[in-house]
Structures are given as structure tokens and as C-alpha cells.
Coordinates of C-alpha atoms and ligand atoms in Angstrom, one line a residue:
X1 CA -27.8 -2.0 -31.8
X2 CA -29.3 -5.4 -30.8
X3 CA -28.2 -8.0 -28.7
X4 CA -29.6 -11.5 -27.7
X5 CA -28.2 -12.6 -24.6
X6 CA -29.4 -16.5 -24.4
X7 CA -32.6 -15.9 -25.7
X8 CA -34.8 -18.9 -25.4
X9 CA -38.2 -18.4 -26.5
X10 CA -40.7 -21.7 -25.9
X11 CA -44.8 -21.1 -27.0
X12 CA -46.9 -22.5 -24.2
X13 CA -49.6 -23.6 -25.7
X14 CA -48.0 -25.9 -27.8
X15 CA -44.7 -26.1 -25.8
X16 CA -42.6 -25.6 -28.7
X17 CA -39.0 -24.6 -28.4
X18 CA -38.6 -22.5 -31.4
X19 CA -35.3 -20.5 -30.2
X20 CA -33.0 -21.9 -28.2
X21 CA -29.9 -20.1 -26.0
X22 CA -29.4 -17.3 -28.6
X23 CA -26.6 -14.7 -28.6
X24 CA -25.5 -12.2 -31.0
X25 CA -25.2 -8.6 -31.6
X26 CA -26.0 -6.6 -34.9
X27 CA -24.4 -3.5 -35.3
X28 CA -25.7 -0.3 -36.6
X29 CA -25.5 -0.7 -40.6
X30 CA -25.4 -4.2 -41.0
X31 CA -27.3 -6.0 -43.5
X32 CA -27.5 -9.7 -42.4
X33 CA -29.5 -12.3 -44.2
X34 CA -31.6 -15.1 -41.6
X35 CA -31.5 -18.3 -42.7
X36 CA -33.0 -22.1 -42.1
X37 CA -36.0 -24.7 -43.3
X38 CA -39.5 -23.6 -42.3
X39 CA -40.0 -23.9 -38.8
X40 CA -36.4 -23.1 -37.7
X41 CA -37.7 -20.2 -35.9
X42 CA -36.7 -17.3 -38.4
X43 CA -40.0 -15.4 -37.9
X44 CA -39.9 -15.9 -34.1
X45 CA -36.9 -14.5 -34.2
X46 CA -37.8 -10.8 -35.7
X47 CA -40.9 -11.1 -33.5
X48 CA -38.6 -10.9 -30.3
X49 CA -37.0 -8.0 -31.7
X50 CA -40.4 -5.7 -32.0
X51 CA -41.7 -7.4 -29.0
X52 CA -44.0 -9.4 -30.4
X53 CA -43.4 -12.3 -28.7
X54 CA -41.2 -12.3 -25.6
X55 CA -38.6 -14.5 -24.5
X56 CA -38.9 -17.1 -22.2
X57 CA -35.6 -16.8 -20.6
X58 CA -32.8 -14.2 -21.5
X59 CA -32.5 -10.9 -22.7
X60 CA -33.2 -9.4 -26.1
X61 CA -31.5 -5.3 -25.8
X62 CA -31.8 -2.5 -27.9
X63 CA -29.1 -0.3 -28.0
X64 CA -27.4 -1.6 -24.5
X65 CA -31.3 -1.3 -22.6
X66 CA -33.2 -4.5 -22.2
X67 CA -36.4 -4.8 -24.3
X68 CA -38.2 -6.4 -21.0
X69 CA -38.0 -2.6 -19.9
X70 CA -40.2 -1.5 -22.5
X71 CA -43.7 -1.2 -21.9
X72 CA -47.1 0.3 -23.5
X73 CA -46.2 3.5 -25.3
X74 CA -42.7 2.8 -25.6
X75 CA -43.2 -0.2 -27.3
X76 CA -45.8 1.4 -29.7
X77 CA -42.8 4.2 -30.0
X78 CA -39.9 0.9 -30.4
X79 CA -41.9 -0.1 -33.4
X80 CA -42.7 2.9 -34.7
X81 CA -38.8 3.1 -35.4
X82 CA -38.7 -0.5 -37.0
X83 CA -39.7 -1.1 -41.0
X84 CA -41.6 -4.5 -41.6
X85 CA -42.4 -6.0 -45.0
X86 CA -44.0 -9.2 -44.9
X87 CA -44.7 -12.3 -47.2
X88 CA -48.0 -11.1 -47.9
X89 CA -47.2 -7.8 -48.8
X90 CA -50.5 -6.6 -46.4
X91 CA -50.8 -3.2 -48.0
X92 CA -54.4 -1.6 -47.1
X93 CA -56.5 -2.6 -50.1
X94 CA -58.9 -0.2 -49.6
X95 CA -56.5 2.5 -50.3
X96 CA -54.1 3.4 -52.9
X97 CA -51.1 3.1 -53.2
X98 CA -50.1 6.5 -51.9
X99 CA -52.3 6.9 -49.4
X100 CA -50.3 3.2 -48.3
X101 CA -47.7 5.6 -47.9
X102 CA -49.6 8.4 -45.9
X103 CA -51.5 6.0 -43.6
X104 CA -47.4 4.4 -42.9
X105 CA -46.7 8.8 -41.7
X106 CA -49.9 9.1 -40.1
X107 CA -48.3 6.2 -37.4
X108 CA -45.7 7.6 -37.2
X109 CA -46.5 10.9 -36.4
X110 CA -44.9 12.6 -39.6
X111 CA -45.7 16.5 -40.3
X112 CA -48.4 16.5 -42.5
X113 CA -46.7 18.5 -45.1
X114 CA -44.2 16.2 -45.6
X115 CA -46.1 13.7 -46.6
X116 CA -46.5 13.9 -50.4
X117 CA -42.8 14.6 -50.8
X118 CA -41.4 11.8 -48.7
X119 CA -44.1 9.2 -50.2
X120 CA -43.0 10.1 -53.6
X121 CA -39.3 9.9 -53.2
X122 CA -39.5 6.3 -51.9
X123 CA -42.1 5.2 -54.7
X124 CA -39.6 6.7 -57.1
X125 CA -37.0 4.6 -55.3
X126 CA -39.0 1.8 -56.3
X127 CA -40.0 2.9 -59.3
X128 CA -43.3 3.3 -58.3
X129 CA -44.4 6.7 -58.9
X130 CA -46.8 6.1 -62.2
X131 CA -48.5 4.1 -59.8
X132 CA -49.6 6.2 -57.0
X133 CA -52.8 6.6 -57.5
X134 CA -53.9 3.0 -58.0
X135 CA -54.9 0.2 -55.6
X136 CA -53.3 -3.1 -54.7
X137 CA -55.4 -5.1 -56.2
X138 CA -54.3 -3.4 -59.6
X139 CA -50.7 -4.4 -58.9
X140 CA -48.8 -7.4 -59.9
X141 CA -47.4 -9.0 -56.9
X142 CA -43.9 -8.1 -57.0
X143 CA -45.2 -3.9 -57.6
X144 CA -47.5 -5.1 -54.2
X145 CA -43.9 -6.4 -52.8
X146 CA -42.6 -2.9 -53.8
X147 CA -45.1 -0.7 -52.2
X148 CA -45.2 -2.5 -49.6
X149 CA -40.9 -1.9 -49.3
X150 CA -41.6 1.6 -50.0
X151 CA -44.2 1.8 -47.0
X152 CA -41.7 0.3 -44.8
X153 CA -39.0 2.6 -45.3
X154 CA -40.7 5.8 -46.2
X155 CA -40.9 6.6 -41.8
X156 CA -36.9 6.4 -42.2
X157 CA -36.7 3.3 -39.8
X158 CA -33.4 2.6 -38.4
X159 CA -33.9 -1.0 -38.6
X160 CA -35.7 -2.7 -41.8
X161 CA -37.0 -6.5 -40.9
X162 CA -38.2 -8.2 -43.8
X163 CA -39.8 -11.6 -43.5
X164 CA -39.4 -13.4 -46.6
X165 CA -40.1 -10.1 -48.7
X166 CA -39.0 -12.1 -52.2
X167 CA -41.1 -15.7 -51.2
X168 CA -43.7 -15.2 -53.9
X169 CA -41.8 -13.8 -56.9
X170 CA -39.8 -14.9 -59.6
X171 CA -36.3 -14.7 -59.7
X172 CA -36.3 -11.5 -61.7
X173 CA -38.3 -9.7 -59.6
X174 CA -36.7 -11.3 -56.4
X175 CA -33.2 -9.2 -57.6
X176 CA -35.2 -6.0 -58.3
X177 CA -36.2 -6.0 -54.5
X178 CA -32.6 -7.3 -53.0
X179 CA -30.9 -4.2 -55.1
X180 CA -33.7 -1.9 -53.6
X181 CA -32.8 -3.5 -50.3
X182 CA -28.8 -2.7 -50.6
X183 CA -29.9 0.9 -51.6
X184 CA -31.2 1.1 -48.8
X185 CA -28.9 -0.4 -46.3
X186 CA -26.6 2.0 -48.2
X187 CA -28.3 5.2 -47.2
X188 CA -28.1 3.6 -43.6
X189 CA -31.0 1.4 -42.5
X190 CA -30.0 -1.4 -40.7
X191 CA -31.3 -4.5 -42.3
X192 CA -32.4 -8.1 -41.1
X193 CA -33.7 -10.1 -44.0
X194 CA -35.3 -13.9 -43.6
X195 CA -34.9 -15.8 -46.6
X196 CA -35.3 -19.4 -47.7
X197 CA -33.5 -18.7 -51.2
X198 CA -30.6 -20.7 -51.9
X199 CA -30.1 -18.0 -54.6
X200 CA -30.3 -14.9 -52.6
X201 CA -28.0 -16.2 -49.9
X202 CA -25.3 -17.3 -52.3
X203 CA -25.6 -14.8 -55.1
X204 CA -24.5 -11.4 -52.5
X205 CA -22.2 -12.7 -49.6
X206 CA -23.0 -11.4 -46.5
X207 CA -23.2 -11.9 -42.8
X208 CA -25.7 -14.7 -42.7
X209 CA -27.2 -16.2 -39.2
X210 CA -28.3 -20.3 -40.1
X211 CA -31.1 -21.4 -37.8
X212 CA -31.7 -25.2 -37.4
X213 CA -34.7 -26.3 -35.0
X214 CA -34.1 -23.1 -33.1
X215 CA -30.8 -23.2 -32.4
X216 CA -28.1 -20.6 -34.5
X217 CA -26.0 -23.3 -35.7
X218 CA -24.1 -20.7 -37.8
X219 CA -23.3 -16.9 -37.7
X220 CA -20.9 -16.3 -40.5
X221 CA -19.5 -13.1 -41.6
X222 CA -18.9 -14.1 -45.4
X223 CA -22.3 -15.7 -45.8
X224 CA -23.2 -18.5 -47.9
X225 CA -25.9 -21.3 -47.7
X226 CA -25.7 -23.9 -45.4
X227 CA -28.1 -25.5 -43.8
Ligands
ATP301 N1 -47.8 -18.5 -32.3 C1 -47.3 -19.7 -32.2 N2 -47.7 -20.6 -31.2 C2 -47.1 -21.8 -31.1 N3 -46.1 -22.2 -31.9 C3 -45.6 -21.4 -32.8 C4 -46.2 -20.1 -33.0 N4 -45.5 -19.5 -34.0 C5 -44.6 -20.4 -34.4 N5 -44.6 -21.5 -33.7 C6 -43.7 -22.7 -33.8 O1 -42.4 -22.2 -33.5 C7 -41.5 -22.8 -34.4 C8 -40.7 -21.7 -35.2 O2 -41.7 -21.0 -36.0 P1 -41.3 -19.8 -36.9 O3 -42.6 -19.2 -37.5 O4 -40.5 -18.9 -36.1 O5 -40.4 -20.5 -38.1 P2 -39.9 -19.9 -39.4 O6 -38.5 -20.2 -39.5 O7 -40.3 -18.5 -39.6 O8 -40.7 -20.8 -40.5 P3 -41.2 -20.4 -42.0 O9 -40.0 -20.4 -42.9 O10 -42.1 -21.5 -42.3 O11 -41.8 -19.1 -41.9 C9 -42.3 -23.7 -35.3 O12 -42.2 -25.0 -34.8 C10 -43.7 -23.2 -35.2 O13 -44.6 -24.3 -35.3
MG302 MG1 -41.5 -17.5 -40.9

């Protein structure tokens, strides 16, 4: 489903190398954790993958085609497949938390009709339906982590990138979102997930990629921390 064939990406206005000579493949289904200290390049890394950032030499492909093909509305439509869910939750605060959900369709392109259905199944799958009609601001921070799951997967994206979705919460709340995560891997959306957590990687073995100074210094199949 993706493959980085030595993917070196270097910003030029600072002319730092924050990936170095990457390869690897993830397959359909996976669920692979992304792992290394600040600065190892972890968020550079899901940035090549929605084209976000480019690389400076080698190939990043998408299903066998090379994403340097891609260009205006295809990468809008590339995108439009791929879930995101960020540190900072960035849910609209001007709207609530279900019309989060419609505005996340609208992009998309979803039937109209289909909205209410489809934005209430997911907020049920995040427990989140006596909620829908409140704002952020009115949520804790981990509900705000939830919704903002919920918006990412409620297009049915084939891939789900997540960015440090568990940085600001407490433990508790940190395993409420990683079981939502495996229910959804298990209903078949690909998963990517950056973490720092020591925790999270060690507590659920899984396929975990260790980034050091922007080289993969470890792709391991059983998981584990190790950096
Ligand atoms: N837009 C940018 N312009 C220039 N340099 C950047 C830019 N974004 C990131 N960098 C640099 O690239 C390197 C990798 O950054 P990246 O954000 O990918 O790391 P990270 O692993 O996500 O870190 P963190 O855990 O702190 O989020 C760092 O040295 C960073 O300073
Ligand atoms: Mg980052």
C-alpha cells in the first residue's frame, strides 16, 4: 500500500536532514506504531505520505504508483482517502461536535443523507453520542481527542495517520483511544500511529518503525521500545 524507496527528505531553509535513505513497505491492514525522541523526523515522515512535504531524493508510492505523479486534484482526492488526528485535536470550535462530523463528509463529498447516520455510528464508537450537540470547548481533552478520532474515520479512510493522538492525556484515557484505534484497524483501516509512549509501545506488541536523527534504525515486526 505504501512504499519508501530511499526517501531522503532535507528542508532548505534550514538544511536539515530529517529523513534519511528510507525504505519500507506497509501493507494493507497493518497497524504500525512510529517511534523516536522529538526531532527524529516522525511527523515528517506522515507528511511525505499525504504529500505534504516532498522528498528530496527517492520515491514515496501509493499502491505501486509514485506519489511525485500526483498533482492538484489528485492530491486533494489522495488525502481525501487518508484520516488524520493530530496532537491538538484541531476540531472546528465554532461548531459542534456533530457538525465536526458533517463538515469531515462535506470534504469528502459524502451523500448528504448519509450524514447523520454515519456521524452517529462513529460517535457511538467513541462513546460520544450524548455529546453531539455540544462544542469543543465544552469537552475535556481526551472527549476533544475522541471527536477528533471519530472525524477522522467517519469518511471510512483506508489509511488512519495519527500524530501523537494520546500526547496530552493521561494514561487512562491514552488506553481508551489505543482500544478505539485496534477497533478500528480491526474493521480494516490501515493504521500509522507516532508515539513517544514508552507505555503504548510496550504494552500492545506490534510492528514498530524506531527513527533516530532521521534514519530508521529499526523496523521490527514484534515491536517494543528501543530507542
Ligand atoms: N517545516 C520545517 N522546516 C525546517 N525544518 C523542519 C520543519 N519541520 C521539521 N523540521 C526539522 O526536521 C526534523 C524532524 O522534525 P519532525 O517534526 O519530523 O520530528 P518529530 O519526530 O515529529 O518530532 P516531535 O516528536 O517533536 O514531534 C527536526 O530537526 C525539525 O527541526
Ligand atoms: Mg512530530
Amino acid at each position: 500500500m505504501i512504499e519508501f524507496h530511499r526517501v531522503t527528505l532535507e528542508y532548505p531553509a534550514t538544511k536539515t536532514l530529517a529523513l534519511e535513505e528510507i525504505n519500507l513497505s506497509v501493507k494493507r491492514g497493518e497497524f504500525l506504531y512510529l517511534t523516536g525522541h522529538s526531532g527524529a523526523g516522525k511527523s515528517s515522515f506522515l507528511g511525505l505520505i499525504i504529500k505534504s512535504v516532498i522528498p528530496t531524493t527517492g520515491q514515496v508510492y501509493i499502491n505501486s504508483e509514485p506519489l511525485t505523479k500526483y498533482k492538484g486534484a489528485r492530491v486533494a482526492l489522495h488525502r481525501r482517502r487518508i484520516g488524520m488526528v493530530f496532537q491538538d485535536h484541531s476540531l472546528l470550535d465554532h461548531l459542534s461536535v456533530l457538525e465536526n462530523l458533517y463538515f469531515a463528509l462535506r470534504v469528502v463529498g459524502a451523500p448528504q443523507r448519509e450524514w447523520e447516520e454515519r456521524s452517529l455510528n462513529v460517535l457511538r464508537l467513541v462513546g460520544l453520542a450524548h455529546k453531539q450537540k455540544v462544542y469543543p470547548i465544552q469537552l475535556s481533552q481526551g472527549e476533544r481527542q475522541r471527536v477528533a478520532i471519530a472525524r477522522a474515520v467517519v469518511t471510512n479512510p483506508v489509511l488512519l495517520l495519527a500524530d501523537e493522538p494520546t500526547g496530552n492525556l493521561d494514561p487512562d484515557v491514552s488506553w481508551e483511544i489505543m482500544e478505539l484505534m485496534n477497533e478500528i484497524n480491526l474493521k480494516g483501516t490501515t493504521i500509522i500511529l507516532a508515539t513517544h509512549s514508552r507505555e503504548i509501545v510496550e504494552r500492545q506488541r506490534r510492528r514498530t518503525l524506531t527513527l533516530r536523527k532521521g534514519k530508521l534504525v529499526r523496523d521490527d515486526p514484534n515491536g517494543g521500545y528501543a530507542i
